[in-house]
CSV table of C-alpha atoms and ligand atoms in Angstrom, one decimal:
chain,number,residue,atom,x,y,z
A,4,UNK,CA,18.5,100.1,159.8
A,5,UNK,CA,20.4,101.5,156.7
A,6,UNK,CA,20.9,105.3,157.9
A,7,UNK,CA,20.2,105.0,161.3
A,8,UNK,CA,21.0,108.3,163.2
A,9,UNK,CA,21.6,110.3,160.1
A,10,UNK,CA,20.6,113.4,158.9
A,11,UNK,CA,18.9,114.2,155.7
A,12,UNK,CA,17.9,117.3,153.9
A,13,UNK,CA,15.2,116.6,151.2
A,14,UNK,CA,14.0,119.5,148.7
A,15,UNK,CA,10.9,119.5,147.4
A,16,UNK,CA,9.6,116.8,149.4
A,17,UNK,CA,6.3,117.5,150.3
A,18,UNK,CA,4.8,115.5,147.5
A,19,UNK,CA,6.2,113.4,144.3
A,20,UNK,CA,9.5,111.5,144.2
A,21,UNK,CA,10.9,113.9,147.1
A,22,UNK,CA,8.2,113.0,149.6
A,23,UNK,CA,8.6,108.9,149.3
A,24,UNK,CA,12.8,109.6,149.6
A,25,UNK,CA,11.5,111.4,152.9
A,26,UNK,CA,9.5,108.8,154.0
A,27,UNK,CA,12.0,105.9,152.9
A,28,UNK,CA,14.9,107.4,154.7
A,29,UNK,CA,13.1,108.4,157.9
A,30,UNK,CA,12.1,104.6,158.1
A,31,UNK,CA,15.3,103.6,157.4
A,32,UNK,CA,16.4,105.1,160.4
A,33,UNK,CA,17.2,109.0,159.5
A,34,UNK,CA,16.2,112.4,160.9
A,35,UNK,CA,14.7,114.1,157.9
A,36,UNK,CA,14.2,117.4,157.0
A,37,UNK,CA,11.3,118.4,154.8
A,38,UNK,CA,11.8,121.1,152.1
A,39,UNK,CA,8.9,122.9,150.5
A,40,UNK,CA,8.2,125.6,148.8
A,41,UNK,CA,4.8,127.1,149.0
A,42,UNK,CA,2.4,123.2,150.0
A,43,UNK,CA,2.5,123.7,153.8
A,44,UNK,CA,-0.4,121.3,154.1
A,45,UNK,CA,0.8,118.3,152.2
A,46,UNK,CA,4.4,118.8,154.4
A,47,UNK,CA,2.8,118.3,157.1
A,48,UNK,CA,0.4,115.3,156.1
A,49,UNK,CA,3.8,114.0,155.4
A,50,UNK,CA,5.2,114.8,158.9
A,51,UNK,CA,1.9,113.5,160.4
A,52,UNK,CA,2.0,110.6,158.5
A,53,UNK,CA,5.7,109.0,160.2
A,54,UNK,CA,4.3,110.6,162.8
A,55,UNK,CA,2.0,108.0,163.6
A,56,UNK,CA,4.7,105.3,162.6
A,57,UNK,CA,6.1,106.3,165.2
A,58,UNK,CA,9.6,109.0,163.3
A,59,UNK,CA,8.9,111.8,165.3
A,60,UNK,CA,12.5,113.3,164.3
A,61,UNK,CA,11.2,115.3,161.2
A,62,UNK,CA,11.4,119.1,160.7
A,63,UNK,CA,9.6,121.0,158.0
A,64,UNK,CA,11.2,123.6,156.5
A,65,UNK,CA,9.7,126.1,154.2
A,66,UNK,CA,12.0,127.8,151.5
A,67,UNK,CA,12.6,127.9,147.9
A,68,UNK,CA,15.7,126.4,146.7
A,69,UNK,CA,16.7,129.5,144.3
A,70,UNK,CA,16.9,131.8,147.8
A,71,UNK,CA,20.4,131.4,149.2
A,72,UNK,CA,19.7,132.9,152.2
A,73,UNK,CA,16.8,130.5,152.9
A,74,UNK,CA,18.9,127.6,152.1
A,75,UNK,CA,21.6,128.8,154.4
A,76,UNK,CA,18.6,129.4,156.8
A,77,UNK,CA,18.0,125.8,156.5
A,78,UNK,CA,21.2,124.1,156.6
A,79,UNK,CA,21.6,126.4,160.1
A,80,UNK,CA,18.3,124.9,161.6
A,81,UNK,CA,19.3,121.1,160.3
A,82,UNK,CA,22.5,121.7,162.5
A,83,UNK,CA,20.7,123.2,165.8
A,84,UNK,CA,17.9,120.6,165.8
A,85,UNK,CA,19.8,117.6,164.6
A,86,UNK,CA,23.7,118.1,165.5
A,87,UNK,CA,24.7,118.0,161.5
A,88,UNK,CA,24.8,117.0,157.7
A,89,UNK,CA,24.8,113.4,156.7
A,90,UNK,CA,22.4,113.9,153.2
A,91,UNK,CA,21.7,115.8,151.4
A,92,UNK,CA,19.2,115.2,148.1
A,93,UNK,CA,18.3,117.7,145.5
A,94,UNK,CA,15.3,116.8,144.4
A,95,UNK,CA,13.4,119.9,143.9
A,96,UNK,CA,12.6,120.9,140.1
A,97,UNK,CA,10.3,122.5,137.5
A,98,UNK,CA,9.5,120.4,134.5
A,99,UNK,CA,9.1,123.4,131.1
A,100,UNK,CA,7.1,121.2,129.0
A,101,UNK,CA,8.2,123.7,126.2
A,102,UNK,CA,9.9,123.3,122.6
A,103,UNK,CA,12.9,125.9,122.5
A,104,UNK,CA,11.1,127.9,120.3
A,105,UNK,CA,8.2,128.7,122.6
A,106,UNK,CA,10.5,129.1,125.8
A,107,UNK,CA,10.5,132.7,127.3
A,108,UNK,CA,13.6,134.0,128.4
A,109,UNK,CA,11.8,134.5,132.2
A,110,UNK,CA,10.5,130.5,131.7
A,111,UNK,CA,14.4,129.5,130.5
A,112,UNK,CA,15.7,131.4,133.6
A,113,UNK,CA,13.5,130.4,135.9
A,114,UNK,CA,14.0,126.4,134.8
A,115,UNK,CA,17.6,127.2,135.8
A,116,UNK,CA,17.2,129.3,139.0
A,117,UNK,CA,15.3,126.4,140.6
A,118,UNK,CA,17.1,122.8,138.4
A,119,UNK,CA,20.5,124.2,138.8
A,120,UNK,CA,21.3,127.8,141.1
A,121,UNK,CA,18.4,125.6,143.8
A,122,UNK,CA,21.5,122.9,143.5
A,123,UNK,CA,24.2,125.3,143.9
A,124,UNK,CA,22.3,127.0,146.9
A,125,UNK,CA,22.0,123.7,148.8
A,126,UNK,CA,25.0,122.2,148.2
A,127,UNK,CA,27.1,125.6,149.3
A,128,UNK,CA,24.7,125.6,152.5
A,129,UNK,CA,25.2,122.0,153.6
A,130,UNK,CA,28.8,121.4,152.9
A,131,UNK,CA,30.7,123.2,155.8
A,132,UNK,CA,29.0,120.3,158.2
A,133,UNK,CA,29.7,117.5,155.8
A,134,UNK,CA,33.3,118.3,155.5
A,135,UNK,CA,34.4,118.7,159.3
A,136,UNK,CA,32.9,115.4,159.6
A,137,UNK,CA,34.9,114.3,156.8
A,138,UNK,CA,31.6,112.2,155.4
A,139,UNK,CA,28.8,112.8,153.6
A,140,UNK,CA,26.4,112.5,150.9
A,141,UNK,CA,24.8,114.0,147.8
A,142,UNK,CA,22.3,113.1,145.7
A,143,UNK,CA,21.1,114.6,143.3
A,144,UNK,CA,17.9,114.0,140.9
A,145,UNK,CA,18.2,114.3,137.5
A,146,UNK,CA,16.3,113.2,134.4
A,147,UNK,CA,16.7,110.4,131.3
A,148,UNK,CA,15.9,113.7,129.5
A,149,UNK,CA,19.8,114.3,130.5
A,150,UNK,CA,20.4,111.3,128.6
A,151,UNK,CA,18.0,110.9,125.7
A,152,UNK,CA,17.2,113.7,124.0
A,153,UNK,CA,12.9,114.1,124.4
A,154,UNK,CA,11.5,117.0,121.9
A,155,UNK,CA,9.7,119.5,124.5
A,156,UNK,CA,11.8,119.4,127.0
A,157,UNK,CA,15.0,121.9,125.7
A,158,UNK,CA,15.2,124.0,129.3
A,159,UNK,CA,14.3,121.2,131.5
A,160,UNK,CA,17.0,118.7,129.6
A,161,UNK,CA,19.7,121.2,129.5
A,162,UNK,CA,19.4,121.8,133.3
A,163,UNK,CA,19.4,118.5,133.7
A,164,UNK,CA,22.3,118.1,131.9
A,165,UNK,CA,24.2,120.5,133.8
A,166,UNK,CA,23.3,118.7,136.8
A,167,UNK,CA,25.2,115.4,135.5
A,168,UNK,CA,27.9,117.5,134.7
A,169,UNK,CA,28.3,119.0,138.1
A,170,UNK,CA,27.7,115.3,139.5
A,171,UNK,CA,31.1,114.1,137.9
A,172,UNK,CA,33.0,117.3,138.8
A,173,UNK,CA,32.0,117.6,142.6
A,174,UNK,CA,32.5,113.6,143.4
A,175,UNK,CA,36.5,114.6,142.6
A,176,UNK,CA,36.4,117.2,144.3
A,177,UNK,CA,34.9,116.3,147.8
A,178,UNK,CA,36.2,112.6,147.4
A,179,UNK,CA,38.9,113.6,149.5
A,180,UNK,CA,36.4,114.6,152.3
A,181,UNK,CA,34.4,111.6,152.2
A,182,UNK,CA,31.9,112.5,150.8
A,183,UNK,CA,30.3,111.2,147.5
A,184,UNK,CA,27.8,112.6,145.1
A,185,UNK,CA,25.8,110.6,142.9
A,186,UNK,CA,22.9,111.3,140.3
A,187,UNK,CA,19.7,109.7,140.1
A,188,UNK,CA,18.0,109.8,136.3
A,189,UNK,CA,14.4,108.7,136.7
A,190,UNK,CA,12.4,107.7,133.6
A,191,UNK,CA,8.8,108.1,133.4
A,192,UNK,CA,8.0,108.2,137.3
A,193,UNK,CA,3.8,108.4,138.3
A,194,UNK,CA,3.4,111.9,140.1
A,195,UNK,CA,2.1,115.2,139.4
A,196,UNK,CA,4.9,115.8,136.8
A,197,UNK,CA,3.8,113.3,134.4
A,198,UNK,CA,-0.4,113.1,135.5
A,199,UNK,CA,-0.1,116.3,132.6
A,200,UNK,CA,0.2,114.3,129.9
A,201,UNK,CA,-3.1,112.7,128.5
A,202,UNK,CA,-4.1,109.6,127.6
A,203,UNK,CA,-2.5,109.4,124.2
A,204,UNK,CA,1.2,110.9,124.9
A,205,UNK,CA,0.8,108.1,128.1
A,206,UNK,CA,0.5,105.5,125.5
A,207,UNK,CA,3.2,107.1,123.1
A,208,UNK,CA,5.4,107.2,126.4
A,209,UNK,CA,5.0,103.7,127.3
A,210,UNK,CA,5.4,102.1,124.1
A,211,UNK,CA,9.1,103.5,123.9
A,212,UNK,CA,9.6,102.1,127.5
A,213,UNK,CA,10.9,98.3,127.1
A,214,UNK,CA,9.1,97.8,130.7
A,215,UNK,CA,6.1,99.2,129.2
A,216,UNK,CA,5.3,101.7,132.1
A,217,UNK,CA,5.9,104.3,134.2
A,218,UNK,CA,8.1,104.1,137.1
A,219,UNK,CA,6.9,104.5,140.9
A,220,UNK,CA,8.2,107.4,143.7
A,221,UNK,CA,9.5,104.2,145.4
A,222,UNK,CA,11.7,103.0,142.8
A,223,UNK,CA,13.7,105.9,143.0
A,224,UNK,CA,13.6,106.1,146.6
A,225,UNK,CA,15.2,103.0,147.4
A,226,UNK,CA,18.2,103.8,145.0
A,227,UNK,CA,18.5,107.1,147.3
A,228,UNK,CA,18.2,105.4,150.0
A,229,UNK,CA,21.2,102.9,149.6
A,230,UNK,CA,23.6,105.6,148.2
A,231,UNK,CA,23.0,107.6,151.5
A,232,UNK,CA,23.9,104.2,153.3
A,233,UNK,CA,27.3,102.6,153.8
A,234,UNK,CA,26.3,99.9,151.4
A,235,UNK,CA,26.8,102.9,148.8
A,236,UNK,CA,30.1,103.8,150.2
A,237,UNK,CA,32.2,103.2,146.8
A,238,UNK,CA,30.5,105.1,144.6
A,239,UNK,CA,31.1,108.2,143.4
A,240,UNK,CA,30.5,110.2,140.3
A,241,UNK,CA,27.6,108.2,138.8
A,242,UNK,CA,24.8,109.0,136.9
A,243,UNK,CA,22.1,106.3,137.5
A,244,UNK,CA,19.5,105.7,135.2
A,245,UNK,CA,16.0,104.3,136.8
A,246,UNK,CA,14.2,104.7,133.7
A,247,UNK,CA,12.8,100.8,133.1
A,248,UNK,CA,15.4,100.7,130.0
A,249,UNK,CA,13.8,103.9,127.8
A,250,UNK,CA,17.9,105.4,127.8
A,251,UNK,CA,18.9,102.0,126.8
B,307,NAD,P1,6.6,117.1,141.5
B,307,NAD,O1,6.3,118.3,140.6
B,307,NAD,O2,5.6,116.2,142.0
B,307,NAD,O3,7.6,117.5,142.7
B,307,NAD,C1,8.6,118.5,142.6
B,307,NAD,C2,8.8,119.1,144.0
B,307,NAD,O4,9.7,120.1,143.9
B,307,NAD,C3,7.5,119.7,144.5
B,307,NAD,O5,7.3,119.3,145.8
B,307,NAD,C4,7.7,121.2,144.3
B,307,NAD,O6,7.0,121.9,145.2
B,307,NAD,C5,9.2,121.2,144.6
B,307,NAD,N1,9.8,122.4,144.1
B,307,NAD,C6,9.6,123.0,142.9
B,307,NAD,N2,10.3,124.2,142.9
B,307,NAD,C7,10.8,124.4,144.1
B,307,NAD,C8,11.6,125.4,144.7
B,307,NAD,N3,11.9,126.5,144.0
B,307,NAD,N4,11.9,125.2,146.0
B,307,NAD,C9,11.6,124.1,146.7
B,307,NAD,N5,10.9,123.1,146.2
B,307,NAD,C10,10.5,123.3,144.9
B,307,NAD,O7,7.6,116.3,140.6
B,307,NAD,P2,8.4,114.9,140.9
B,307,NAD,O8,8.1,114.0,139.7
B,307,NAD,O9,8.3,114.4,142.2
B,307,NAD,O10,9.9,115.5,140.6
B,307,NAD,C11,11.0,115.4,141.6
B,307,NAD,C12,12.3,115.5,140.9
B,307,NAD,O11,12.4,114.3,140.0
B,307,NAD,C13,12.5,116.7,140.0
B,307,NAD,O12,13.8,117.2,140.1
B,307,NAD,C14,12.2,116.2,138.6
B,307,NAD,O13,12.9,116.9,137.7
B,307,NAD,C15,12.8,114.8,138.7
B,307,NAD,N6,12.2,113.8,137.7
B,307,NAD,C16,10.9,113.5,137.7
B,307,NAD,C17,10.5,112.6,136.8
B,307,NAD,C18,9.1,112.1,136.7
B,307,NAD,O14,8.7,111.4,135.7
B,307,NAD,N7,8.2,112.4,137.6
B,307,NAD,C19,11.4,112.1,135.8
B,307,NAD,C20,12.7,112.5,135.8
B,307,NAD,C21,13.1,113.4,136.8
């Protein structure tokens, strides 16, 4: 199995994109911790769920990702229960459907308390364990709107983008520790972020998507999955579109 014995810290992964990298690395062989913020219940459907397959190495932990001290909180219980730090994927975000115009300073902060300070938060919290093992692995998940600029999305994109950037910065600087941090920039993907558009921006959607529709949690999951294995081992830095070809 690809990450047999390792340990990985999902955000935001009671439901959506997060919840399916949960499940796909805990059947690929990981201990996996589950990050929520406030959906207690749907964490621990997903617990129960690889429960009964039989992954009983799962820990929920509750905590938003803009609270340091409940990050830190976390990377702490990952260590006692689990003996360390393999992964570590930031997939926890807020979508501002919002022209700039319209955006509230509180909304604009907010988007980056939780899309980029959440990322900060975690990554400080985890690293200490990745680094005295000299190995390790980031993920984080970005957007095509980091790529493609998509009207209504001015807070959301420029967190996004910021993400990318501190991709390609911290993949230098923690090369030397073994550890590599890559992005992940989804497309459309079907979960509660994109059941809010109706029926006609769907169809406005798909027709600028040369695979004509939306991606599933499962397509980005298994990209997560093999950059956390050692079949991802060389590289570093990236910024991966998974977007059925709308940033080509
Ligand atoms: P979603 O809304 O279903 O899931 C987001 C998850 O993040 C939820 O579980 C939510 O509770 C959690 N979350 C939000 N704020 C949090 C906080 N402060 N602390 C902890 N958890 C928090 O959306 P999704 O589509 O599954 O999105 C997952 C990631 O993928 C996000 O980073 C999103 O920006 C990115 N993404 C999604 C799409 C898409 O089309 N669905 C496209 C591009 C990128």
């Amino acid at each position: 199995m690809l990450l047999q014995g390792k340990t990985a810290i999902i955000t935001g992964s009671s439901r959506g994109i997060g919840r399916q990298i949960a499940i796909s690395m805990a059947e690929a062989g990981a201990n996996v911790v589950i990050n929520y913020r406030s959906g207690t219940e749907a964490a621990e459907e997903v617990k129960s769920l690889l429960e009964a397959k039989g992954l009983t190495n799962v820990l929920l932990f509750q905590g938003s990702v803009d609270d340091k001290e409940a990050m830190e909180a976390m990377a702490k219980a990952t260590v006692e229960r689990f003996g360390g730090i393999d992964i570590l994927v930031n997939n926890a975000g807020i979508l501002l459907p919002k022209f700039l115009m319209m955006t509230k300073p509180d909304e604009w902060d907010q988007s980056l308390n939780v899309n980029l300070t959440g990322v900060y938060n975690c990554i400080k919290a985890s690293l200490r364990p990745m680094i005295e093992r000299k190995c390790g692995r980031i993920v984080n998940v970005s957007s095509v709107a980091s790529l493609s600029g998509i009207p209504g999305q001015a807070a959301y994109a420029t967190t996004k983008a910021g993400l990318n950037g501190l991709t390609r910065v911290l993949s230098k600087e923690l090369a030397g520790f073994g550890i590599t941090v890559n992005a992940l920039a989804p497309g459309f993907i079907e979960t509660d972020m994109t059941a809010i558009f109706n029926e006609k921006k769907t169809k406005e959607y798909y027709d600028m998507i040369p695979l004509k529709k939306f991606g599933k949690p499962e397509d980005i999951a298994n990209m997560a999955v093999f950059l956390a294995s050692d079949q991802g081992q060389y590289i570093t830095g990236q910024i991966i579109a998974i977007d059925g070809g709308l940033s080509v």
